[in-house]
Short mmCIF file of C-alpha atoms in Angstrom, two decimals:
data_model
loop_
_atom_site.label_atom_id
_atom_site.label_comp_id
_atom_site.label_asym_id
_atom_site.label_seq_id
_atom_site.Cartn_x
_atom_site.Cartn_y
_atom_site.Cartn_z
CA MET K 1 -138.23 -53.90 25.41
CA LYS K 2 -135.16 -52.67 23.52
CA LYS K 3 -136.66 -53.87 20.17
CA LEU K 4 -139.83 -51.98 20.83
CA LEU K 5 -137.85 -48.80 21.60
CA ILE K 6 -135.71 -49.34 18.51
CA ALA K 7 -138.73 -50.02 16.30
CA ALA K 8 -140.52 -46.87 17.75
CA VAL K 9 -137.56 -44.60 16.90
CA VAL K 10 -137.18 -46.11 13.51
CA ALA K 11 -140.87 -45.53 12.80
CA ALA K 12 -140.55 -41.98 13.98
CA LEU K 13 -137.56 -41.03 11.74
CA PRO K 14 -139.51 -40.15 8.62
CA GLN K 15 -141.78 -37.84 10.54
CA MET K 16 -138.84 -36.16 12.27
CA ALA K 17 -136.95 -35.83 8.77
CA ALA K 18 -140.02 -34.27 7.39
CA ALA K 19 -140.39 -31.73 10.22
CA GLN K 20 -136.67 -30.80 9.56
CA SER K 21 -136.90 -30.50 5.78
CA VAL K 22 -135.25 -27.56 4.09
CA PRO K 23 -136.95 -25.76 1.26
CA ALA K 24 -135.72 -26.58 -2.22
CA PRO K 25 -133.14 -23.86 -3.40
CA VAL K 26 -134.17 -21.03 -5.57
CA ILE K 27 -131.02 -19.65 -7.12
CA VAL K 28 -130.51 -16.35 -8.88
CA VAL K 29 -127.32 -14.75 -10.17
CA VAL K 30 -126.47 -11.08 -10.48
CA ASP K 31 -123.71 -9.25 -12.07
CA GLY K 32 -123.05 -6.58 -9.42
CA ASN K 33 -120.51 -4.64 -11.27
CA LYS K 34 -122.70 -4.43 -14.38
CA ALA K 35 -125.60 -3.30 -12.27
CA GLY K 36 -123.54 -0.62 -10.66
CA THR K 37 -122.18 0.78 -13.98
CA GLU K 38 -125.40 0.41 -16.03
CA CYS K 39 -128.01 1.94 -13.90
CA ASN K 40 -129.20 5.29 -15.43
CA ALA K 41 -127.83 7.21 -12.13
CA CYS K 42 -124.56 5.39 -12.32
CA LYS K 43 -123.98 6.01 -16.08
CA ALA K 44 -124.58 9.70 -15.32
CA ALA K 45 -122.16 9.66 -12.49
CA MET K 46 -119.39 7.84 -14.43
CA THR K 47 -119.83 10.43 -17.23
CA GLN K 48 -119.38 13.35 -14.64
CA LEU K 49 -116.50 11.51 -12.95
CA GLN K 50 -114.80 11.07 -16.47
CA THR K 51 -115.15 14.84 -17.13
CA GLN K 52 -113.46 15.59 -13.62
CA ALA K 53 -110.60 12.94 -14.58
CA GLN K 54 -109.98 14.92 -17.79
CA GLY K 55 -109.89 18.18 -15.87
CA VAL K 56 -107.15 16.60 -13.76
CA GLN K 57 -105.32 15.52 -16.84
CA GLN K 58 -105.77 18.88 -18.77
CA LEU K 59 -104.39 20.57 -15.53
CA ARG K 60 -101.35 18.33 -15.51
CA GLN K 61 -100.68 19.08 -19.34
CA GLN K 62 -101.02 22.97 -18.78
CA LEU K 63 -98.60 22.69 -15.84
CA VAL K 64 -96.16 20.33 -17.22
CA ALA K 65 -95.61 21.80 -20.69
CA PRO K 66 -94.07 25.16 -19.57
CA LEU K 67 -92.13 23.59 -16.99
CA GLN K 68 -90.51 21.08 -19.32
CA SER K 69 -89.56 23.89 -21.69
CA GLU K 70 -88.06 25.97 -18.84
CA GLY K 71 -86.37 22.91 -17.39
CA GLN K 72 -84.72 22.10 -20.74
CA GLN K 73 -83.47 25.65 -21.04
CA LEU K 74 -81.98 25.59 -17.57
CA GLN K 75 -80.43 22.12 -18.11
CA ALA K 76 -78.85 23.49 -21.25
CA GLN K 77 -77.33 26.30 -19.25
CA ILE K 78 -76.02 24.12 -16.59
CA THR K 79 -74.61 21.70 -19.17
CA ALA K 80 -72.67 24.67 -20.89
CA LEU K 81 -71.02 25.30 -17.55
CA ASN K 82 -68.97 22.19 -18.08
CA GLY K 83 -69.01 21.21 -14.26
CA LYS K 84 -68.43 24.83 -13.05
CA GLN K 85 -70.61 26.18 -10.31
CA PRO K 86 -73.50 28.38 -11.63
CA ASP K 87 -73.38 31.96 -10.82
CA ALA K 88 -75.95 33.75 -8.52
CA ALA K 89 -78.34 34.67 -11.41
CA LEU K 90 -78.57 30.92 -12.55
CA THR K 91 -78.77 29.80 -8.96
CA ALA K 92 -81.88 32.12 -8.59
CA LYS K 93 -83.48 30.81 -11.74
CA ILE K 94 -82.96 27.09 -10.60
CA THR K 95 -84.41 27.98 -7.24
CA ALA K 96 -87.41 29.71 -8.83
CA PHE K 97 -87.81 26.83 -11.27
CA GLN K 98 -87.98 24.33 -8.34
CA ALA K 99 -90.49 26.33 -6.57
CA LYS K 100 -92.67 26.33 -9.58
CA GLN K 101 -92.28 22.59 -9.85
CA ASN K 102 -93.28 22.23 -6.21
CA THR K 103 -96.32 24.55 -6.66
CA ALA K 104 -97.42 22.58 -9.84
CA ASN K 105 -97.05 19.40 -8.04
CA GLN K 106 -99.05 20.63 -5.00
CA GLN K 107 -101.75 21.67 -7.36
CA LEU K 108 -101.80 18.45 -9.15
CA GLU K 109 -101.90 16.50 -6.01
CA ALA K 110 -104.74 18.60 -4.45
CA ARG K 111 -106.94 18.21 -7.74
CA ALA K 112 -106.02 14.56 -7.98
CA ALA K 113 -107.03 14.12 -4.28
CA THR K 114 -110.26 15.97 -4.78
CA PHE K 115 -111.16 13.68 -7.78
CA GLU K 116 -110.42 10.54 -5.86
CA ARG K 117 -112.50 11.65 -2.93
CA ASN K 118 -115.35 12.58 -5.32
CA ARG K 119 -114.93 9.16 -7.08
CA ASN K 120 -115.00 7.22 -3.85
CA TYR K 121 -118.05 9.22 -2.68
CA ALA K 122 -120.06 8.40 -5.81
CA LEU K 123 -119.03 4.82 -5.81
CA GLN K 124 -120.04 4.45 -2.10
CA GLN K 125 -123.51 5.82 -2.89
CA ILE K 126 -123.99 3.26 -5.71
CA SER K 127 -122.47 0.41 -3.48
CA ASP K 128 -124.84 1.42 -0.70
CA ARG K 129 -127.87 0.90 -2.86
CA ILE K 130 -126.85 -2.19 -4.76
CA GLY K 131 -127.38 -4.47 -1.73
CA PRO K 132 -131.00 -3.34 -1.12
CA ALA K 133 -131.72 -3.63 -4.68
CA ILE K 134 -130.52 -7.05 -4.71
CA ASP K 135 -132.60 -7.80 -1.67
CA ALA K 136 -135.81 -6.51 -3.34
CA VAL K 137 -135.13 -8.56 -6.28
CA GLN K 138 -134.32 -11.68 -4.29
CA ALA K 139 -137.71 -11.14 -2.35
CA ARG K 140 -139.71 -10.65 -5.47
CA ARG K 141 -138.14 -13.74 -7.06
CA LYS K 142 -138.60 -15.74 -3.81
CA ALA K 143 -134.96 -16.75 -4.11
CA ASN K 144 -133.01 -18.02 -1.09
CA ILE K 145 -129.61 -17.98 -2.81
CA VAL K 146 -128.04 -15.01 -4.66
CA LEU K 147 -124.72 -15.62 -6.44
CA GLU K 148 -122.38 -13.03 -7.80
CA ALA K 149 -122.05 -13.67 -11.60
CA SER K 150 -118.23 -13.34 -11.27
CA THR K 151 -118.05 -16.38 -8.99
CA VAL K 152 -120.10 -18.91 -11.26
CA ALA K 153 -118.57 -20.79 -14.13
CA ARG K 154 -121.64 -21.09 -16.14
CA VAL K 155 -125.33 -20.12 -15.56
CA SER K 156 -128.49 -20.35 -17.52
CA PRO K 157 -129.85 -16.97 -18.54
CA ALA K 158 -133.09 -17.59 -16.80
CA LEU K 159 -131.30 -17.37 -13.45
CA ASP K 160 -129.52 -14.00 -14.20
CA VAL K 161 -131.48 -11.20 -12.62
CA THR K 162 -128.97 -8.46 -13.29
CA ALA K 163 -131.52 -6.62 -15.61
CA ASP K 164 -134.07 -6.74 -12.58
CA VAL K 165 -131.46 -5.29 -10.29
CA ILE K 166 -130.62 -2.43 -12.75
CA ALA K 167 -134.42 -1.78 -13.02
CA GLU K 168 -134.53 -1.53 -9.24
CA LEU K 169 -131.61 0.70 -9.07
CA ASN K 170 -133.22 2.87 -11.73
CA ARG K 171 -136.35 2.95 -9.49
CA THR K 172 -134.60 3.74 -6.21
CA LEU K 173 -131.34 5.55 -7.28
CA THR K 174 -132.36 8.61 -9.02
CA SER K 175 -128.97 10.46 -8.81
CA VAL K 176 -125.62 10.16 -7.46
CA ALA K 177 -123.68 13.19 -6.26
CA THR K 178 -120.20 13.39 -7.67
CA VAL K 179 -118.90 16.17 -5.52
CA ALA K 180 -118.03 14.93 -2.14
CA PRO K 181 -118.71 17.06 0.94
CA ALA K 182 -115.86 18.98 2.17
CA ALA K 183 -113.46 17.20 4.37
CA ALA K 184 -114.04 17.78 7.93
CA ALA K 185 -111.62 20.30 9.45
CA PRO K 186 -109.45 18.84 12.26
CA GLN K 187 -110.71 20.14 15.51
CA GLY K 188 -108.32 22.07 17.71
CA ARG K 189 -108.18 21.98 21.48
#
């Protein structure tokens, strides 16, 4: 009886294995970073963000140059005192200079924070669209595995679908806003 049961189980194994077979892997590779920088809307957004970054740098130069000159003049006056205490007029100049420095730093910090908010907003829009673009290409290619190109040592160019993902992004992501919505004001009680 045991031999018949074992023989029946052994005979059924190939049928059970066939019922549990896994489809052959269809693998594609995508360079998400390249797709996120080379789509048309992505390039336009990066150009606009670069202009904003240059604006921050120009403001820094506009604010720093006069302050450096004034700071050097004040330092020369302080050095000329040879350790003596500055008089009321020089103290007032130093206080005014420090106030100008603080104002300049606040302006720069605000402009830099606005730029970072805009940059993050643009990158988030791109990031939100890359996943669905990859999914669409994966479905068209009937792939069941998608690998990020940066995690693969070598790959055949035939498996690289980055160009397809860029084309899908060009189709679905027509523009990227590079000015973030105003930050929500804190609600009072």
